[in-house]
Each structure stands twice: as structure tokens, then as C-alpha cells.
């Protein structure tokens, strides 16, 4: 699934907590992905904008959302947010599709419902989003930045 549960070495106090959308996103809607596109070279996440293209993968897979998004490897694992800042899913790393090279800008996300299905047996229940109204660009950037942390892996 691309999802990993991590335990930090020290307690964290995020400025914002992710709220999950209570339903699937709407194909054609704008999305935002906060991520560390340039890893630790910048002090805050970069926001990448795109579109939710489909609620399934290219072969109709129910456990994927297809995005139109120009992402970099450091963005993988970032939340896919709708205009209200609600989490629609998690950006997956780019992966070869059966020996095929997909066009630039094709990306995939693990949908929020799939994330909830994986987390629930671990005793973790994603919180539903409280706000459903569209945020201003500045408020969306603040929410996205507040809920995003840099995770570095060396092994």
C-alpha cells in the first residue's frame, strides 16, 4: 500500500492535525500535496498543485486514485488535500507500470478510505475533517504546512 506507521524518537507537537474527508473526492477537482520535494534543503514543505483525475487506477483498481500532478520523489507520502484542507489520500511513490513509461504528470494516491482500512486494526482511527468549506490559498498553505513533517530514511 505504501503506508508505514512510524513512531518518533521524541514527542511531536504539530501545528495542525490532518482531518480526513468523509467521502471520496470529486474527479476534476483541484488538489494540493504538501511535501518535501527537495528533502531537507528547504525549511518548510513545498505545495504542489494538481487535479484528482479518477477514483480508480488505470486498470480500474479501487484502491487507487489517479492524479494529474508534477511531483518529485520527496513528495511521496504527502497528504493529498482538497480545497478545504481535508485529506483525500496519500501520494504514492512513482513506480513503473508493468514495464511501461507513463506520461509526465501521472501520479497515484492511496485513498483516504484505504488508509482508514489499514490503520483501524492498529487501533488508529483517522479523524474526520471538521471544515468542509474551501479555504483561502493562505489558509490552505498554513493548514498543509502545519500537518506535514519531513521524514528521512537512511536504511
CSV table of C-alpha atoms in Angstrom, one decimal:
chain,number,residue,atom,x,y,z
A,1,UNK,CA,0.0,0.0,0.0
A,2,UNK,CA,3.0,2.3,0.5
A,3,UNK,CA,1.8,3.2,4.0
A,4,UNK,CA,4.1,2.9,7.0
A,5,UNK,CA,3.4,3.6,10.7
A,6,UNK,CA,6.3,5.4,12.3
A,7,UNK,CA,7.0,6.2,16.0
A,8,UNK,CA,9.0,9.4,16.5
A,9,UNK,CA,12.1,9.3,18.8
A,10,UNK,CA,10.6,12.3,20.7
A,11,UNK,CA,7.0,13.5,21.1
A,12,UNK,CA,5.8,15.8,18.3
A,13,UNK,CA,3.5,18.8,18.6
A,14,UNK,CA,2.2,19.5,15.1
A,15,UNK,CA,0.7,22.9,14.4
A,16,UNK,CA,-2.2,21.2,12.7
A,17,UNK,CA,-3.8,17.7,12.7
A,18,UNK,CA,-5.0,16.1,9.5
A,19,UNK,CA,-8.7,15.7,9.1
A,20,UNK,CA,-9.9,13.1,6.6
A,21,UNK,CA,-12.6,13.8,4.1
A,22,UNK,CA,-15.7,11.8,4.9
A,23,UNK,CA,-16.3,10.8,1.3
A,24,UNK,CA,-14.3,10.3,-1.9
A,25,UNK,CA,-13.0,13.3,-3.8
A,26,UNK,CA,-14.7,14.6,-6.9
A,27,UNK,CA,-12.9,13.8,-10.2
A,28,UNK,CA,-11.8,17.0,-11.9
A,29,UNK,CA,-11.4,18.9,-8.6
A,30,UNK,CA,-8.2,20.7,-7.6
A,31,UNK,CA,-5.9,19.1,-5.1
A,32,UNK,CA,-2.8,20.2,-3.2
A,33,UNK,CA,0.1,18.0,-2.0
A,34,UNK,CA,2.4,19.4,0.7
A,35,UNK,CA,5.7,17.6,0.6
A,36,UNK,CA,9.4,17.9,0.9
A,37,UNK,CA,10.1,18.0,-2.8
A,38,UNK,CA,13.7,19.0,-2.1
A,39,UNK,CA,14.1,16.9,1.0
A,40,UNK,CA,15.8,18.9,3.8
A,41,UNK,CA,17.0,21.7,1.6
A,42,UNK,CA,14.1,24.0,2.5
A,43,UNK,CA,12.7,24.8,6.0
A,44,UNK,CA,9.1,24.0,5.1
A,45,UNK,CA,7.2,21.8,2.7
A,46,UNK,CA,6.6,22.8,-0.9
A,47,UNK,CA,3.0,22.8,-2.1
A,48,UNK,CA,2.3,21.0,-5.4
A,49,UNK,CA,-1.0,21.6,-7.1
A,50,UNK,CA,-2.8,19.3,-9.4
A,51,UNK,CA,-6.1,17.6,-10.2
A,52,UNK,CA,-7.9,14.5,-9.0
A,53,UNK,CA,-8.4,12.7,-12.3
A,54,UNK,CA,-10.1,9.5,-11.4
A,55,UNK,CA,-11.2,7.5,-8.3
A,56,UNK,CA,-9.6,4.3,-9.7
A,57,UNK,CA,-6.2,3.3,-11.1
A,58,UNK,CA,-5.6,2.9,-14.9
A,59,UNK,CA,-7.0,-0.7,-14.8
A,60,UNK,CA,-10.0,0.2,-12.6
A,61,UNK,CA,-8.2,-0.6,-9.3
A,62,UNK,CA,-10.5,0.5,-6.5
A,63,UNK,CA,-7.6,1.1,-4.0
A,64,UNK,CA,-6.0,3.9,-6.1
A,65,UNK,CA,-6.8,7.4,-7.1
A,66,UNK,CA,-5.2,8.8,-10.3
A,67,UNK,CA,-3.9,12.3,-10.1
A,68,UNK,CA,-2.6,14.8,-12.6
A,69,UNK,CA,0.4,16.2,-10.7
A,70,UNK,CA,4.1,17.0,-11.3
A,71,UNK,CA,5.6,15.5,-8.2
A,72,UNK,CA,9.2,14.7,-7.1
A,73,UNK,CA,10.4,11.7,-5.1
A,74,UNK,CA,10.5,13.8,-1.9
A,75,UNK,CA,6.7,14.4,-2.2
A,76,UNK,CA,5.8,10.7,-1.8
A,77,UNK,CA,3.9,10.1,1.4
A,78,UNK,CA,2.4,13.6,1.4
A,79,UNK,CA,-1.2,14.2,2.1
A,80,UNK,CA,-3.5,14.8,-0.9
A,81,UNK,CA,-5.7,17.7,0.2
A,82,UNK,CA,-9.0,19.0,-1.2
A,83,UNK,CA,-9.8,22.7,-1.3
A,84,UNK,CA,-10.9,22.6,2.4
A,85,UNK,CA,-7.7,21.1,3.6
A,86,UNK,CA,-9.3,17.7,4.1
A,87,UNK,CA,-7.2,14.7,3.4
A,88,UNK,CA,-8.3,12.7,0.4
A,89,UNK,CA,-5.4,10.3,0.4
A,90,UNK,CA,-1.6,9.9,0.4
A,91,UNK,CA,0.7,10.4,-2.6
A,92,UNK,CA,2.4,7.2,-3.6
A,93,UNK,CA,5.9,7.0,-5.0
A,94,UNK,CA,6.2,6.9,-8.7
A,95,UNK,CA,6.5,3.2,-9.8
A,96,UNK,CA,6.9,1.5,-13.2
A,97,UNK,CA,3.6,0.3,-14.5
A,98,UNK,CA,4.4,-3.2,-15.9
A,99,UNK,CA,7.3,-2.0,-17.9
A,100,UNK,CA,5.5,1.0,-19.3
A,101,UNK,CA,6.6,4.6,-19.1
A,102,UNK,CA,3.6,6.7,-18.2
A,103,UNK,CA,3.2,10.3,-19.5
A,104,UNK,CA,4.6,13.0,-17.3
A,105,UNK,CA,2.2,14.2,-14.6
A,106,UNK,CA,0.5,10.9,-14.0
A,107,UNK,CA,0.6,10.1,-10.3
A,108,UNK,CA,-1.3,7.9,-7.9
A,109,UNK,CA,-2.6,8.2,-4.4
A,110,UNK,CA,-3.8,5.8,-1.7
A,111,UNK,CA,-7.4,6.9,-1.0
A,112,UNK,CA,-8.4,8.0,2.5
A,113,UNK,CA,-10.8,5.1,2.9
A,114,UNK,CA,-8.0,2.7,2.2
A,115,UNK,CA,-5.8,4.4,4.7
A,116,UNK,CA,-8.5,4.1,7.3
A,117,UNK,CA,-9.0,0.4,6.5
A,118,UNK,CA,-5.2,-0.2,7.0
A,119,UNK,CA,-5.0,1.9,10.2
A,120,UNK,CA,-8.1,0.7,12.0
A,121,UNK,CA,-6.7,-2.8,13.1
A,122,UNK,CA,-3.7,-0.9,14.6
A,123,UNK,CA,-6.1,1.0,16.9
A,124,UNK,CA,-5.7,4.2,15.0
A,125,UNK,CA,-8.9,5.9,13.7
A,126,UNK,CA,-8.4,8.8,11.3
A,127,UNK,CA,-10.2,12.0,12.5
A,128,UNK,CA,-12.9,13.3,10.2
A,129,UNK,CA,-12.4,16.7,8.8
A,130,UNK,CA,-14.3,19.5,10.7
A,131,UNK,CA,-14.1,22.1,8.0
A,132,UNK,CA,-15.7,21.4,4.6
A,133,UNK,CA,-15.7,25.0,3.2
A,134,UNK,CA,-13.0,25.9,0.7
A,135,UNK,CA,-10.0,27.7,2.3
A,136,UNK,CA,-8.3,30.8,1.0
A,137,UNK,CA,-4.9,30.0,-0.6
A,138,UNK,CA,-3.1,31.3,2.5
A,139,UNK,CA,-5.2,29.3,4.9
A,140,UNK,CA,-4.8,26.1,2.8
A,141,UNK,CA,-1.0,26.7,2.8
A,142,UNK,CA,-0.9,27.2,6.5
A,143,UNK,CA,-3.0,24.0,7.2
A,144,UNK,CA,-0.9,22.0,4.8
A,145,UNK,CA,2.4,23.2,6.2
A,146,UNK,CA,1.2,22.6,9.8
A,147,UNK,CA,0.4,18.9,9.2
A,148,UNK,CA,3.4,18.0,7.2
A,149,UNK,CA,6.7,16.7,8.6
A,150,UNK,CA,9.9,15.7,7.0
A,151,UNK,CA,10.7,12.0,7.3
A,152,UNK,CA,14.2,10.9,6.3
A,153,UNK,CA,15.1,7.3,5.8
A,154,UNK,CA,18.7,6.1,5.7
A,155,UNK,CA,18.3,2.3,5.6
